[in-house]
mmCIF file of N, CA and C in Angstrom:
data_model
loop_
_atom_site.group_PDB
_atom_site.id
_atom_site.type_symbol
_atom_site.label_atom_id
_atom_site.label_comp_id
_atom_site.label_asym_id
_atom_site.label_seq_id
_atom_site.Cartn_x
_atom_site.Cartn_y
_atom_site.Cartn_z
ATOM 1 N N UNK A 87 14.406 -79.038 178.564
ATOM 2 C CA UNK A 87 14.944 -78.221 179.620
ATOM 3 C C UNK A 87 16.251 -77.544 179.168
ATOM 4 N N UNK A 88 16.927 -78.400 178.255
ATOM 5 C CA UNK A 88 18.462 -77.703 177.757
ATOM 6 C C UNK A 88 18.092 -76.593 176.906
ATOM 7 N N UNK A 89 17.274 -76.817 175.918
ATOM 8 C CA UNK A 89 16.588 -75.480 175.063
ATOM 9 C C UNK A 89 16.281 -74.621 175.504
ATOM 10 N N UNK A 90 15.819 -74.593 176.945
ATOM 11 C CA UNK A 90 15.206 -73.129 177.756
ATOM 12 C C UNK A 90 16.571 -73.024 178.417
ATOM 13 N N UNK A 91 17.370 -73.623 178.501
ATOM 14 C CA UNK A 91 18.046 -72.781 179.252
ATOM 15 C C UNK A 91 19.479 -72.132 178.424
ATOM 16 N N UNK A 92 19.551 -72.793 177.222
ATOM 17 C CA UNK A 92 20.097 -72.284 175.880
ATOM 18 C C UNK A 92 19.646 -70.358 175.354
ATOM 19 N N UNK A 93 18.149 -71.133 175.664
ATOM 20 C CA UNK A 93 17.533 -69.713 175.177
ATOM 21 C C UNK A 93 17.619 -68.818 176.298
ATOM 22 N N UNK A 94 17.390 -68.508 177.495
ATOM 23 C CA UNK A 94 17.483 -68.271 178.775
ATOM 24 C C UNK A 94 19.103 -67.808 178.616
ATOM 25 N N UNK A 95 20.153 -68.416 178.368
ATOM 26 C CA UNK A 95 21.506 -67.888 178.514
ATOM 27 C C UNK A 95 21.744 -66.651 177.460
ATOM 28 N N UNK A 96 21.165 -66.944 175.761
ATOM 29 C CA UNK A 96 21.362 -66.421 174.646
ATOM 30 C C UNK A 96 20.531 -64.983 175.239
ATOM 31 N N UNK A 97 19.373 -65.031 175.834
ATOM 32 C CA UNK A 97 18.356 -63.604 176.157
ATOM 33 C C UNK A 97 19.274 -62.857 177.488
ATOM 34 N N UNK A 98 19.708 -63.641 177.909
ATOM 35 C CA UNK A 98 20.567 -62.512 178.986
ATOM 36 C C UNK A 98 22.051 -62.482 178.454
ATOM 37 N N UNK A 99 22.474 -62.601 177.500
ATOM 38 C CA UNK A 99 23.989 -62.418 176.709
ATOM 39 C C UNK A 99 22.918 -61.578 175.653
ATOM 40 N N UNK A 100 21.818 -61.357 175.545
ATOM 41 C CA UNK A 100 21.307 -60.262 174.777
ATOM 42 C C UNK A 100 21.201 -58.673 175.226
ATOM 43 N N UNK A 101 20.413 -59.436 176.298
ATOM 44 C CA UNK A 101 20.980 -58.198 177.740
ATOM 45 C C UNK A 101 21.346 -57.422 177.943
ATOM 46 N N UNK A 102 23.044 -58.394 178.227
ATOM 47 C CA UNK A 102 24.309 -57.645 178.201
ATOM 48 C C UNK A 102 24.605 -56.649 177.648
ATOM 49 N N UNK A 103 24.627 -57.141 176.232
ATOM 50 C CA UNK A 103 24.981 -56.667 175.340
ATOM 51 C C UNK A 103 24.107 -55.064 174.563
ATOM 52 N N UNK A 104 22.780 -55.413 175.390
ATOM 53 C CA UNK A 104 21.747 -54.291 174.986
ATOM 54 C C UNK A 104 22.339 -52.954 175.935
ATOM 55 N N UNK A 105 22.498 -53.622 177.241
ATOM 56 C CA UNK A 105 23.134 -52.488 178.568
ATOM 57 C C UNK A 105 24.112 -51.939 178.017
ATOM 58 N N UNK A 106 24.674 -52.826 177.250
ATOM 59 C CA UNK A 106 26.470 -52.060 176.796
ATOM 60 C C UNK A 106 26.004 -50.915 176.064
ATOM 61 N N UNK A 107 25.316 -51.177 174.691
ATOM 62 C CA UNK A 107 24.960 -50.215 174.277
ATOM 63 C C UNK A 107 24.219 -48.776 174.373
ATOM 64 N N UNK A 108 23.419 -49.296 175.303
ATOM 65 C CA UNK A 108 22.801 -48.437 175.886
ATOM 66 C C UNK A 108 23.949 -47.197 177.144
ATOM 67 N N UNK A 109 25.076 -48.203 177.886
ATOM 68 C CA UNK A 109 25.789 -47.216 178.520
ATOM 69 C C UNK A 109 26.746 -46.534 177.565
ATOM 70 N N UNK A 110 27.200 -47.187 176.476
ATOM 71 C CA UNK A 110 27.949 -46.333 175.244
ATOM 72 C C UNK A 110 27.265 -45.185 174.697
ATOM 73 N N UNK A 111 25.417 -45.090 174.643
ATOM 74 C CA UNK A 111 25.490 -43.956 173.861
ATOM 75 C C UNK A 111 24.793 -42.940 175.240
ATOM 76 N N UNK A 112 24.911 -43.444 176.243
ATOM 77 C CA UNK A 112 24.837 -42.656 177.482
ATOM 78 C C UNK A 112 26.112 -41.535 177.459
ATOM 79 N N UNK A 113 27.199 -42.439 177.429
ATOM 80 C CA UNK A 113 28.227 -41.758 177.859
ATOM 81 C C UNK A 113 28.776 -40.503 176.583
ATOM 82 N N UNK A 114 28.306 -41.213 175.704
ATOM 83 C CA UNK A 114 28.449 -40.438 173.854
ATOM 84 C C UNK A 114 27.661 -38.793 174.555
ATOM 85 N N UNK A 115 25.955 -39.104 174.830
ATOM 86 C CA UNK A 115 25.154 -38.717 175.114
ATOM 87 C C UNK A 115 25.687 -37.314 175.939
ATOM 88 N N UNK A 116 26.241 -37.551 177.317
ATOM 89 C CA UNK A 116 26.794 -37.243 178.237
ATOM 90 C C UNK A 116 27.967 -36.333 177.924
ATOM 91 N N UNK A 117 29.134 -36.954 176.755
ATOM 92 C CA UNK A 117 29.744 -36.130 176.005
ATOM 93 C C UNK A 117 29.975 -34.863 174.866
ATOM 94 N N UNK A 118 28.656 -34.689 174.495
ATOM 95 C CA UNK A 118 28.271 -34.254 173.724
ATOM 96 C C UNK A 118 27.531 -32.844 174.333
ATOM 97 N N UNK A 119 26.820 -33.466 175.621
ATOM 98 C CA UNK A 119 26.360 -32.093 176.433
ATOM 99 C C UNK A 119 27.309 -31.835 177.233
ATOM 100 N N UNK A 120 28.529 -31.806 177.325
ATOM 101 C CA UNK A 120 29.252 -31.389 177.821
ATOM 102 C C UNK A 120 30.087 -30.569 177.062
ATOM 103 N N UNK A 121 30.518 -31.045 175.630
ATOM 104 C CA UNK A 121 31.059 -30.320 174.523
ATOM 105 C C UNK A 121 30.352 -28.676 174.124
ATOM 106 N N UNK A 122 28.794 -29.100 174.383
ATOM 107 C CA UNK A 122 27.954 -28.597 173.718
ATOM 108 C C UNK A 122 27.527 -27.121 174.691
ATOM 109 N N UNK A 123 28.201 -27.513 176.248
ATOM 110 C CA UNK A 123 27.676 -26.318 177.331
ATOM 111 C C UNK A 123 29.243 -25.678 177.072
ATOM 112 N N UNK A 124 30.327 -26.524 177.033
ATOM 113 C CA UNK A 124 31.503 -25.408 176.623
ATOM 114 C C UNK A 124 31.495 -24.383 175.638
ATOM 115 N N UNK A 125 30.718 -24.818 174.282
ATOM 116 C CA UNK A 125 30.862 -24.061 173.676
ATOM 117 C C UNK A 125 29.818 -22.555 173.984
ATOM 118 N N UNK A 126 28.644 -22.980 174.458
ATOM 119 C CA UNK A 126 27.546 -21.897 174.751
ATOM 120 C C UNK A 126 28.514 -21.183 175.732
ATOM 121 N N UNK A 127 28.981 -22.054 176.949
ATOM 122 C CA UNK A 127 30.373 -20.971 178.182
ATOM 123 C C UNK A 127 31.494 -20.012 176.796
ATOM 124 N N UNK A 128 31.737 -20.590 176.049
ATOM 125 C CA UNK A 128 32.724 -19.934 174.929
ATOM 126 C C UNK A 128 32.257 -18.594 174.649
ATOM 127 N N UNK A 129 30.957 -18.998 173.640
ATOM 128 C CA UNK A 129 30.639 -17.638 172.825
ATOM 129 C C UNK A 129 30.212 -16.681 173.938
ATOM 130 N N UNK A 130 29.324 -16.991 175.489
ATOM 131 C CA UNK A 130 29.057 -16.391 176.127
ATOM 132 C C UNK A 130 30.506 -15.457 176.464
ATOM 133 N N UNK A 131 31.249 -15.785 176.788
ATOM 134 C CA UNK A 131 33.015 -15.174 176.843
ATOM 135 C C UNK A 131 32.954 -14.211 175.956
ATOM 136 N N UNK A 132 32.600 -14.437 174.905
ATOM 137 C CA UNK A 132 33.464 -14.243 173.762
ATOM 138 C C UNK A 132 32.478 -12.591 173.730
ATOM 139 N N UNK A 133 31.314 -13.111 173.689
ATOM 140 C CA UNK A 133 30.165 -11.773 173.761
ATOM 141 C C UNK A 133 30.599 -10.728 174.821
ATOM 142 N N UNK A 134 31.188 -11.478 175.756
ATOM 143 C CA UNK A 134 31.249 -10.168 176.955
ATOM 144 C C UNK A 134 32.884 -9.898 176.675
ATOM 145 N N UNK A 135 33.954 -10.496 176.159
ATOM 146 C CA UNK A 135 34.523 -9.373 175.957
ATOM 147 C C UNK A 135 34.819 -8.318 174.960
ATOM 148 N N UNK A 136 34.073 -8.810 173.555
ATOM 149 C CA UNK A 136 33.898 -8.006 172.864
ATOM 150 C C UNK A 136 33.169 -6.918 173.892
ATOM 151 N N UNK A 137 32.634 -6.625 174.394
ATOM 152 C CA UNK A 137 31.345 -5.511 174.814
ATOM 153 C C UNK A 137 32.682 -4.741 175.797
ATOM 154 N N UNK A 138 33.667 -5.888 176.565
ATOM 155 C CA UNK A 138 34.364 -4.579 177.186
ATOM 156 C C UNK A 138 35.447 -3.942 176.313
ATOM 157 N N UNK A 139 35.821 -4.894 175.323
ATOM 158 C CA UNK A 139 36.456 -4.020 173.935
ATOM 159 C C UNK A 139 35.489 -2.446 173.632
ATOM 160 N N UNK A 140 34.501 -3.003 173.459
ATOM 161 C CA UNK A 140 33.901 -1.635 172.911
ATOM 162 C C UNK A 140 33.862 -0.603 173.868
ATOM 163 N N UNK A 141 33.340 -1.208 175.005
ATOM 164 C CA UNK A 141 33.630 0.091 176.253
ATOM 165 C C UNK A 141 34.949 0.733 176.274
ATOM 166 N N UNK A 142 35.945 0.048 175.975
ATOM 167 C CA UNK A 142 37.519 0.473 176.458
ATOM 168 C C UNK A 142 37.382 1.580 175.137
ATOM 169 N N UNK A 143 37.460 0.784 173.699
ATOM 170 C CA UNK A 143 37.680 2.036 172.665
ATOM 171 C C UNK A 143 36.788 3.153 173.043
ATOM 172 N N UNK A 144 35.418 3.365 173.698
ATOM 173 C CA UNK A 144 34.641 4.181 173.644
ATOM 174 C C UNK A 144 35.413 5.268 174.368
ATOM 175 N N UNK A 145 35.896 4.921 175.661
ATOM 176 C CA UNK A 145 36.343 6.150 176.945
ATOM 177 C C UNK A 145 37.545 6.104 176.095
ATOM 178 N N UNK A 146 38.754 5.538 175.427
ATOM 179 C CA UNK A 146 39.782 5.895 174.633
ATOM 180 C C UNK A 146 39.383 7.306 173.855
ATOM 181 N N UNK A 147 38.072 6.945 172.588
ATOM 182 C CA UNK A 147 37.412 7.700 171.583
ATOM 183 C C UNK A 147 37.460 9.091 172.162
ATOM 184 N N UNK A 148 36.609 9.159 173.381
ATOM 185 C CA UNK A 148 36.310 10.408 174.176
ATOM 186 C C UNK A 148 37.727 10.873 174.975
ATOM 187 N N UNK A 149 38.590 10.627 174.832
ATOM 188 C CA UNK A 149 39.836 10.972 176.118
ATOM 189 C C UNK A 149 40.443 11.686 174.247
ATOM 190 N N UNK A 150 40.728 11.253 173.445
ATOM 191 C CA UNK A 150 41.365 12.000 172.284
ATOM 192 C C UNK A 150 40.606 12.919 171.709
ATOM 193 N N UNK A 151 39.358 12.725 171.461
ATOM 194 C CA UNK A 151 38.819 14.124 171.405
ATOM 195 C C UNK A 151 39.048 15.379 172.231
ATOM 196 N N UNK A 152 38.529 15.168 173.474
ATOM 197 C CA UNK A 152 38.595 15.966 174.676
ATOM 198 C C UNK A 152 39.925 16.510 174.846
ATOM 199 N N UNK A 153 41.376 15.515 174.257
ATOM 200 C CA UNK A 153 42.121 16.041 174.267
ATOM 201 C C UNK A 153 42.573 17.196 173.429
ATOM 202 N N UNK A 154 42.304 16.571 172.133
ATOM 203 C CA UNK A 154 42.630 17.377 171.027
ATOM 204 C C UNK A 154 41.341 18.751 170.885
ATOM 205 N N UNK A 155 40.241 18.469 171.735
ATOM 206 C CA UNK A 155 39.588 20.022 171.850
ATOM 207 C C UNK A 155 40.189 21.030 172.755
ATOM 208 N N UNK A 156 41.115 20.274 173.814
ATOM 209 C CA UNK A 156 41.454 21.045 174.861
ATOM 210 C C UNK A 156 42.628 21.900 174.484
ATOM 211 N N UNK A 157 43.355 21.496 173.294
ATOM 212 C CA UNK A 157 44.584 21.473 172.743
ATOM 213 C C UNK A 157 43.980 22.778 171.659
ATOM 214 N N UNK A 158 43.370 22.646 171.126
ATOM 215 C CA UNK A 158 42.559 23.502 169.921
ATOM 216 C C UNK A 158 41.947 24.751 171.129
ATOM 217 N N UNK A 159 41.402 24.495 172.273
ATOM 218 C CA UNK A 159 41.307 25.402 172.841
ATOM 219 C C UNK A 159 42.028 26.043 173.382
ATOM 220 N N UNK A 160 43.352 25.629 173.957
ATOM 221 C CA UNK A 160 44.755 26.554 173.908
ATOM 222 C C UNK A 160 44.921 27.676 173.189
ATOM 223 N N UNK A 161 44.909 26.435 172.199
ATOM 224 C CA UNK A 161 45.879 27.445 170.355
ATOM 225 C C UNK A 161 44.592 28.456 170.641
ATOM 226 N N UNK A 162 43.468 28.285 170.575
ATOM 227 C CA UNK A 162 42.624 29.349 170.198
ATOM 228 C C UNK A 162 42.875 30.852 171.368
ATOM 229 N N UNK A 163 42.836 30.304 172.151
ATOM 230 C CA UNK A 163 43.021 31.474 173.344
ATOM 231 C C UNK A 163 44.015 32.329 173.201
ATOM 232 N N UNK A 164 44.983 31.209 172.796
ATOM 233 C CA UNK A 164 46.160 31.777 172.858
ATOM 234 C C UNK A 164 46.500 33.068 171.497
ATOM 235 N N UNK A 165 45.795 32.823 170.766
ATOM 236 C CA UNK A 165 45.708 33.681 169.379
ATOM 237 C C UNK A 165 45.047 35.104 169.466
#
């Protein structure tokens, strides 16, 4: 009866010890997709403001042309 309950104590201090592990690589688990959605939230950022970079230089691009044609169209008239 002492042997079963030797063994009986040793299988649930096995248990334990299995749960522990098991909530350690839960929480690892858990950490990792959390690391792992910041970074996808990151580059997603990162994609959209490059794109309003490019929009901004674009209407910049076109406002100095337009200027400098409007300017060239002066001088020209004016000649």
């Amino acid at each position: 009866m002492r042997i079963l309950a030797q063994g009986c104590g040793k299988l649930s201090h096995g248990l334990r010890v299995l749960e522990q592990e098991v909530d350690r690589y839960k929480r690892l688990f858990y950490d990792l997709q959390a690391s792992w959605e910041k970074e996808v939230q990151h580059q997603k950022n990162k994609r959209q403001m490059r794109a309003v970079v490019v929009i901004i230089q674009k209407y910049v691009c076109k406002w100095l042309v337009q200027h400098a044609y409007l300017k060239f169209l002066s001088a020209t008239t004016s000649i």
